[in-house]
Every structure is written in structure tokens, then in C-alpha cells.
């Protein structure tokens, strides 16, 4: 069972902020912003590349509800999903990072000049 499936099952504790039949939102254990929430489907889906549009429709509404619940909807937030090896995905279960609570920086993510190389 993957780490987030264990969180769904309650085998690993999580600090939950919102939950419904399909999704859970909980605080990231290693926050990189004042507010750093992970949002996952309860069903095991490997990553964004394998999610269906139907599940994403419900997930979009849930993420919007989480942002409202945490009062991030007025000042804004960043939503990130790391997909696969090059995307830096470590947990093999679809999750979105919801980041906010401060004005976030946007920096180069590789050593290279991203305009010149891909
Ligand atoms: P990613 O690199 O996109 O796969 O992100 C995985 C995230 O899961 C990281 O930000 C970790 O800090 C976070 N994480 C790992 N284990 C836990 C846990 N038990 N509870 C909360 N967050 C976790």
C-alpha cells in the first residue's frame, strides 16, 4: 500500500482540513509555505497523467472548497502537481500541493537557462 493510501486508511496519521467521500486535504509534513496542504483522491491513482476528467471535475470543486475553508480564495494561492520522475514526484499517488499564506516567489527550477534548453 502506498504512503497516501495508508493515510486514507488511517494507518498513518494526518492533520486533515477537509474530507468528503472521494477526497482528503491535509497539512504537508514538510511545509514550504505558511499554508501547505496536500489534496488527494481516496482512490489510488498514480499521478495526474492517469486521472480521468470525471474525477478531476470533482477534485477541482473540492480544491476550491479547501481554498475557501482556509481563506486563501481572496488573496490567492498556488496549485502544483508533480508528475513522474522529471516532475519531482516522490509520493506515487496523485496529489495537489495547495500553497499560500504569503506572496510566493517564482524561480528557475533547473540549473539551466530554461529559454535555451529543453
Ligand atoms: P511530491 O514530491 O510532489 O510527491 O510530494 C510529496 C509530499 O508529501 C512532500 O511535500 C512531503 O513533504 C509530503 N509528505 C510525505 N509524507 C507525508 C505525511 N506522512 N504527511 C504529510 N505529508 C507528507
Short mmCIF file of N, CA and C and ligand atoms in Angstrom, two decimals:
data_model
loop_
_atom_site.label_atom_id
_atom_site.label_comp_id
_atom_site.label_asym_id
_atom_site.label_seq_id
_atom_site.Cartn_x
_atom_site.Cartn_y
_atom_site.Cartn_z
N UNK A 1 0.86 -1.21 0.00
CA UNK A 1 0.00 0.00 0.00
C UNK A 1 0.89 1.25 0.00
N UNK A 2 0.56 2.25 -0.81
CA UNK A 2 1.41 3.45 -0.88
C UNK A 2 1.16 4.35 0.34
N UNK A 3 2.05 5.31 0.54
CA UNK A 3 2.00 6.14 1.75
C UNK A 3 0.68 6.91 1.88
N UNK A 4 0.15 7.41 0.76
CA UNK A 4 -1.10 8.17 0.86
C UNK A 4 -2.31 7.25 1.00
N UNK A 5 -2.22 6.02 0.47
CA UNK A 5 -3.28 5.04 0.73
C UNK A 5 -3.31 4.71 2.23
N UNK A 6 -2.14 4.69 2.86
CA UNK A 6 -2.09 4.45 4.31
C UNK A 6 -2.71 5.62 5.07
N UNK A 7 -2.52 6.83 4.56
CA UNK A 7 -3.17 8.00 5.18
C UNK A 7 -4.69 7.89 5.02
N UNK A 8 -5.14 7.50 3.82
CA UNK A 8 -6.59 7.31 3.59
C UNK A 8 -7.14 6.29 4.59
N UNK A 9 -6.41 5.19 4.77
CA UNK A 9 -6.86 4.10 5.65
C UNK A 9 -6.71 4.43 7.14
N UNK A 10 -6.02 5.55 7.45
CA UNK A 10 -5.82 5.92 8.85
C UNK A 10 -4.65 5.19 9.50
N UNK A 11 -3.87 4.48 8.69
CA UNK A 11 -2.70 3.75 9.24
C UNK A 11 -1.55 4.71 9.53
N UNK A 12 -1.52 5.82 8.81
CA UNK A 12 -0.56 6.90 9.08
C UNK A 12 -1.39 8.12 9.44
N UNK A 13 -1.07 8.80 10.56
CA UNK A 13 -1.88 9.96 10.96
C UNK A 13 -1.71 11.13 10.02
N UNK A 14 -2.73 11.96 9.91
CA UNK A 14 -2.64 13.17 9.09
C UNK A 14 -3.45 14.27 9.76
N UNK A 15 -3.02 15.49 9.52
CA UNK A 15 -3.71 16.66 10.07
C UNK A 15 -4.68 17.16 9.00
N UNK A 16 -5.91 16.65 9.04
CA UNK A 16 -6.88 16.88 7.96
C UNK A 16 -7.58 18.22 8.10
N UNK A 17 -7.78 18.88 6.96
CA UNK A 17 -8.53 20.15 6.99
C UNK A 17 -9.91 20.00 6.35
N UNK A 18 -10.06 19.06 5.44
CA UNK A 18 -11.36 18.84 4.81
C UNK A 18 -11.37 17.44 4.22
N UNK A 19 -12.55 16.83 4.20
CA UNK A 19 -12.68 15.47 3.68
C UNK A 19 -14.10 15.27 3.16
N UNK A 20 -14.25 14.52 2.09
CA UNK A 20 -15.58 14.05 1.68
C UNK A 20 -15.45 12.58 1.24
N UNK A 21 -16.44 12.07 0.53
CA UNK A 21 -16.40 10.64 0.16
C UNK A 21 -15.24 10.30 -0.75
N UNK A 22 -14.79 11.27 -1.54
CA UNK A 22 -13.79 10.99 -2.58
C UNK A 22 -12.39 11.53 -2.29
N UNK A 23 -12.29 12.59 -1.46
CA UNK A 23 -11.01 13.29 -1.33
C UNK A 23 -10.68 13.63 0.12
N UNK A 24 -9.38 13.84 0.36
CA UNK A 24 -8.91 14.32 1.67
C UNK A 24 -7.91 15.45 1.43
N UNK A 25 -8.00 16.48 2.27
CA UNK A 25 -6.99 17.54 2.28
C UNK A 25 -6.34 17.54 3.66
N UNK A 26 -5.01 17.53 3.67
CA UNK A 26 -4.28 17.51 4.95
C UNK A 26 -2.99 18.30 4.84
N UNK A 27 -2.47 18.73 6.00
CA UNK A 27 -1.24 19.53 6.02
C UNK A 27 -0.03 18.70 5.60
N UNK A 28 0.82 19.29 4.73
CA UNK A 28 2.08 18.64 4.36
C UNK A 28 2.99 18.59 5.59
N UNK A 29 3.66 17.47 5.75
CA UNK A 29 4.53 17.27 6.91
C UNK A 29 5.78 18.16 6.85
N UNK A 30 6.11 18.62 5.65
CA UNK A 30 7.33 19.42 5.45
C UNK A 30 6.98 20.68 4.64
N UNK A 31 6.26 21.62 5.29
CA UNK A 31 5.71 22.75 4.53
C UNK A 31 6.77 23.67 3.93
N UNK A 32 6.49 24.15 2.71
CA UNK A 32 7.40 25.09 2.04
C UNK A 32 6.75 26.47 1.90
N UNK A 33 5.60 26.65 2.51
CA UNK A 33 4.90 27.94 2.53
C UNK A 33 4.10 27.99 3.84
N UNK A 34 3.66 29.19 4.26
CA UNK A 34 2.89 29.27 5.52
C UNK A 34 1.68 28.33 5.53
N UNK A 35 1.03 28.20 4.37
CA UNK A 35 -0.03 27.20 4.24
C UNK A 35 0.41 26.22 3.15
N UNK A 36 0.51 24.96 3.47
CA UNK A 36 0.91 23.94 2.50
C UNK A 36 0.05 22.70 2.75
N UNK A 37 -0.92 22.54 1.88
CA UNK A 37 -1.90 21.46 2.02
C UNK A 37 -1.72 20.48 0.87
N UNK A 38 -1.88 19.20 1.15
CA UNK A 38 -1.91 18.18 0.10
C UNK A 38 -3.35 17.73 -0.08
N UNK A 39 -3.75 17.60 -1.33
CA UNK A 39 -5.12 17.18 -1.64
C UNK A 39 -5.03 15.91 -2.48
N UNK A 40 -5.66 14.85 -1.98
CA UNK A 40 -5.54 13.54 -2.64
C UNK A 40 -6.91 12.91 -2.86
N UNK A 41 -7.04 12.09 -3.92
CA UNK A 41 -8.24 11.26 -4.03
C UNK A 41 -8.09 10.06 -3.09
N UNK A 42 -9.19 9.56 -2.55
CA UNK A 42 -9.11 8.37 -1.69
C UNK A 42 -8.74 7.14 -2.53
N UNK A 43 -9.20 7.14 -3.78
CA UNK A 43 -8.87 6.04 -4.69
C UNK A 43 -7.40 6.18 -5.11
N UNK A 44 -6.68 5.06 -5.21
CA UNK A 44 -5.28 5.14 -5.64
C UNK A 44 -5.20 5.41 -7.14
N UNK A 45 -4.66 6.57 -7.47
CA UNK A 45 -4.39 6.95 -8.87
C UNK A 45 -2.94 7.41 -8.87
N UNK A 46 -2.15 6.90 -9.80
CA UNK A 46 -0.70 7.11 -9.70
C UNK A 46 -0.31 8.58 -9.79
N UNK A 47 -0.85 9.27 -10.77
CA UNK A 47 -0.49 10.68 -10.92
C UNK A 47 -1.46 11.38 -11.88
N UNK A 48 -1.17 12.64 -12.17
CA UNK A 48 -2.08 13.44 -13.00
C UNK A 48 -2.28 12.82 -14.38
N UNK A 49 -1.23 12.19 -14.90
CA UNK A 49 -1.29 11.64 -16.25
C UNK A 49 -2.33 10.51 -16.36
N UNK A 50 -2.69 9.91 -15.24
CA UNK A 50 -3.64 8.80 -15.32
C UNK A 50 -5.01 9.13 -14.70
N UNK A 51 -5.24 10.40 -14.37
CA UNK A 51 -6.54 10.75 -13.79
C UNK A 51 -7.58 10.95 -14.91
N UNK A 52 -8.84 10.66 -14.59
CA UNK A 52 -9.89 10.86 -15.60
C UNK A 52 -10.47 12.27 -15.46
N UNK A 53 -11.02 12.81 -16.55
CA UNK A 53 -11.66 14.13 -16.47
C UNK A 53 -12.81 14.14 -15.47
N UNK A 54 -13.51 13.01 -15.31
CA UNK A 54 -14.64 12.95 -14.37
C UNK A 54 -14.15 13.15 -12.93
N UNK A 55 -13.06 12.44 -12.58
CA UNK A 55 -12.55 12.60 -11.22
C UNK A 55 -11.98 14.01 -11.02
N UNK A 56 -11.33 14.54 -12.07
CA UNK A 56 -10.75 15.89 -11.96
C UNK A 56 -11.83 16.96 -11.77
N UNK A 57 -13.01 16.72 -12.37
CA UNK A 57 -14.10 17.70 -12.21
C UNK A 57 -14.46 17.81 -10.73
N UNK A 58 -14.64 16.66 -10.07
CA UNK A 58 -14.98 16.68 -8.64
C UNK A 58 -13.81 17.19 -7.80
N UNK A 59 -12.61 16.83 -8.22
CA UNK A 59 -11.42 17.26 -7.46
C UNK A 59 -11.25 18.77 -7.54
N UNK A 60 -11.57 19.34 -8.69
CA UNK A 60 -11.49 20.80 -8.85
C UNK A 60 -12.41 21.49 -7.85
N UNK A 61 -13.64 21.02 -7.75
CA UNK A 61 -14.58 21.63 -6.79
C UNK A 61 -14.07 21.48 -5.36
N UNK A 62 -13.53 20.29 -5.06
CA UNK A 62 -13.03 20.05 -3.70
C UNK A 62 -11.86 20.99 -3.38
N UNK A 63 -10.95 21.15 -4.34
CA UNK A 63 -9.80 22.03 -4.12
C UNK A 63 -10.28 23.47 -3.89
N UNK A 64 -11.26 23.90 -4.65
CA UNK A 64 -11.82 25.25 -4.45
C UNK A 64 -12.42 25.38 -3.04
N UNK A 65 -13.08 24.33 -2.58
CA UNK A 65 -13.66 24.35 -1.22
C UNK A 65 -12.56 24.44 -0.16
N UNK A 66 -11.46 23.71 -0.39
CA UNK A 66 -10.34 23.76 0.58
C UNK A 66 -9.77 25.18 0.62
N UNK A 67 -9.58 25.78 -0.55
CA UNK A 67 -9.03 27.15 -0.61
C UNK A 67 -9.95 28.11 0.16
N UNK A 68 -11.25 27.94 0.01
CA UNK A 68 -12.21 28.80 0.73
C UNK A 68 -12.14 28.55 2.23
N UNK A 69 -12.11 27.28 2.59
CA UNK A 69 -12.06 26.88 4.00
C UNK A 69 -10.88 27.54 4.70
N UNK A 70 -9.76 27.67 3.99
CA UNK A 70 -8.54 28.23 4.59
C UNK A 70 -8.39 29.71 4.27
N UNK A 71 -9.45 30.33 3.70
CA UNK A 71 -9.48 31.76 3.38
C UNK A 71 -8.36 32.15 2.42
N UNK A 72 -8.00 31.23 1.51
CA UNK A 72 -6.97 31.55 0.53
C UNK A 72 -7.59 32.10 -0.76
N UNK A 73 -8.90 32.02 -0.86
CA UNK A 73 -9.55 32.38 -2.13
C UNK A 73 -9.44 33.87 -2.43
N UNK A 74 -9.35 34.72 -1.40
CA UNK A 74 -9.29 36.18 -1.66
C UNK A 74 -7.91 36.62 -2.12
N UNK A 75 -6.87 36.25 -1.37
CA UNK A 75 -5.51 36.73 -1.69
C UNK A 75 -4.79 35.85 -2.71
N UNK A 76 -5.29 34.65 -2.91
CA UNK A 76 -4.70 33.76 -3.93
C UNK A 76 -3.85 32.65 -3.35
N UNK A 77 -3.44 31.80 -4.24
CA UNK A 77 -2.66 30.62 -3.84
C UNK A 77 -2.04 30.01 -5.08
N UNK A 78 -1.18 29.01 -4.87
CA UNK A 78 -0.59 28.26 -5.99
C UNK A 78 -1.00 26.79 -5.86
N UNK A 79 -1.31 26.20 -7.00
CA UNK A 79 -1.70 24.80 -7.04
C UNK A 79 -0.70 24.07 -7.93
N UNK A 80 -0.06 23.02 -7.37
CA UNK A 80 1.01 22.32 -8.09
C UNK A 80 0.78 20.82 -8.02
N UNK A 81 1.01 20.14 -9.13
CA UNK A 81 1.10 18.68 -9.05
C UNK A 81 2.39 18.24 -9.75
N UNK A 82 3.20 17.48 -9.04
CA UNK A 82 4.43 16.94 -9.61
C UNK A 82 4.08 15.60 -10.25
N UNK A 83 4.45 15.47 -11.52
CA UNK A 83 4.07 14.27 -12.28
C UNK A 83 5.31 13.51 -12.73
N UNK A 84 5.53 12.33 -12.15
CA UNK A 84 6.62 11.46 -12.61
C UNK A 84 8.00 11.95 -12.21
N UNK A 85 9.00 11.26 -12.77
CA UNK A 85 10.41 11.46 -12.37
C UNK A 85 10.88 12.89 -12.61
N UNK A 86 10.74 13.38 -13.83
CA UNK A 86 11.21 14.73 -14.13
C UNK A 86 10.39 15.79 -13.41
N UNK A 87 9.15 15.47 -13.08
CA UNK A 87 8.31 16.42 -12.35
C UNK A 87 8.64 16.48 -10.87
N UNK A 88 9.49 15.54 -10.40
CA UNK A 88 9.87 15.53 -8.99
C UNK A 88 8.86 14.87 -8.09
N UNK A 89 8.03 13.99 -8.66
CA UNK A 89 7.02 13.31 -7.83
C UNK A 89 7.69 12.26 -6.95
N UNK A 90 7.46 12.37 -5.64
CA UNK A 90 8.02 11.38 -4.71
C UNK A 90 6.96 10.41 -4.22
N UNK A 91 5.78 10.92 -3.94
CA UNK A 91 4.70 10.05 -3.47
C UNK A 91 3.90 9.57 -4.68
N UNK A 92 3.83 8.24 -4.88
CA UNK A 92 3.24 7.69 -6.11
C UNK A 92 1.71 7.60 -6.05
N UNK A 93 1.08 8.66 -5.63
CA UNK A 93 -0.40 8.72 -5.51
C UNK A 93 -0.75 10.16 -5.82
N UNK A 94 -1.65 10.36 -6.79
CA UNK A 94 -2.00 11.72 -7.24
C UNK A 94 -2.22 12.68 -6.06
N UNK A 95 -1.55 13.82 -6.11
CA UNK A 95 -1.79 14.84 -5.08
C UNK A 95 -1.51 16.21 -5.65
N UNK A 96 -2.27 17.17 -5.17
CA UNK A 96 -2.02 18.57 -5.49
C UNK A 96 -1.49 19.25 -4.24
N UNK A 97 -0.47 20.09 -4.44
CA UNK A 97 0.03 20.94 -3.37
C UNK A 97 -0.73 22.26 -3.47
N UNK A 98 -1.39 22.66 -2.41
CA UNK A 98 -2.06 23.96 -2.33
C UNK A 98 -1.21 24.83 -1.42
N UNK A 99 -0.62 25.89 -2.00
CA UNK A 99 0.37 26.70 -1.29
C UNK A 99 -0.13 28.14 -1.18
N UNK A 100 0.04 28.73 -0.02
CA UNK A 100 -0.40 30.12 0.13
C UNK A 100 -0.05 30.67 1.50
N UNK A 101 -0.73 31.76 1.84
CA UNK A 101 -0.50 32.40 3.13
C UNK A 101 0.58 33.45 3.08
N UNK A 102 1.17 33.69 1.91
CA UNK A 102 2.20 34.73 1.71
C UNK A 102 2.34 34.93 0.21
N UNK A 103 2.98 36.04 -0.18
CA UNK A 103 3.25 36.24 -1.60
C UNK A 103 4.38 35.29 -1.99
N UNK A 104 4.09 34.36 -2.89
CA UNK A 104 5.05 33.30 -3.22
C UNK A 104 6.01 33.76 -4.31
N UNK A 105 7.25 33.26 -4.23
CA UNK A 105 8.25 33.54 -5.26
C UNK A 105 8.09 32.57 -6.41
N UNK A 106 8.62 32.95 -7.56
CA UNK A 106 8.63 32.08 -8.73
C UNK A 106 10.06 32.07 -9.24
N UNK A 107 10.74 30.94 -9.16
CA UNK A 107 12.16 30.91 -9.52
C UNK A 107 12.43 29.82 -10.55
N UNK A 108 13.62 29.87 -11.14
CA UNK A 108 14.03 28.81 -12.07
C UNK A 108 14.07 27.48 -11.32
N UNK A 109 13.61 26.44 -11.97
CA UNK A 109 13.51 25.14 -11.31
C UNK A 109 14.61 24.18 -11.74
N UNK A 110 15.45 24.60 -12.71
CA UNK A 110 16.58 23.75 -13.10
C UNK A 110 17.83 24.61 -13.09
N UNK A 111 18.97 23.96 -13.26
CA UNK A 111 20.25 24.67 -13.30
C UNK A 111 20.40 25.44 -14.61
N UNK A 112 19.66 25.01 -15.62
CA UNK A 112 19.85 25.56 -16.97
C UNK A 112 18.98 26.79 -17.20
N UNK A 113 19.38 27.57 -18.21
CA UNK A 113 18.54 28.66 -18.68
C UNK A 113 17.37 28.03 -19.45
N UNK A 114 16.19 28.12 -18.90
CA UNK A 114 15.05 27.39 -19.47
C UNK A 114 14.64 27.91 -20.84
N UNK A 115 15.10 29.11 -21.22
CA UNK A 115 14.76 29.61 -22.55
C UNK A 115 15.58 28.92 -23.63
N UNK A 116 16.79 28.46 -23.25
CA UNK A 116 17.70 27.91 -24.25
C UNK A 116 17.60 26.40 -24.38
N UNK A 117 17.24 25.72 -23.32
CA UNK A 117 17.30 24.26 -23.39
C UNK A 117 15.99 23.63 -22.93
N UNK A 118 15.73 22.52 -23.47
CA UNK A 118 14.58 21.71 -23.04
C UNK A 118 14.94 20.25 -23.14
P1 LIG B 1 5.80 15.12 -4.16
O1 LIG B 1 7.27 15.40 -4.11
O2 LIG B 1 5.05 16.05 -5.06
O3 LIG B 1 5.50 13.68 -4.42
O4 LIG B 1 5.24 15.49 -2.73
C1 LIG B 1 5.13 14.60 -1.68
C2 LIG B 1 4.83 15.44 -0.46
O5 LIG B 1 4.32 14.59 0.55
C3 LIG B 1 6.04 16.16 0.12
O6 LIG B 1 5.80 17.57 0.13
C4 LIG B 1 6.15 15.58 1.54
O7 LIG B 1 6.56 16.55 2.48
C5 LIG B 1 4.74 15.11 1.79
N1 LIG B 1 4.59 14.03 2.76
C6 LIG B 1 5.25 12.84 2.78
N2 LIG B 1 4.82 12.08 3.80
C7 LIG B 1 3.84 12.79 4.41
C8 LIG B 1 2.99 12.55 5.54
N3 LIG B 1 3.05 11.41 6.24
N4 LIG B 1 2.12 13.51 5.92
C9 LIG B 1 2.05 14.67 5.23
N5 LIG B 1 2.80 14.96 4.16
C10 LIG B 1 3.70 14.03 3.76
#
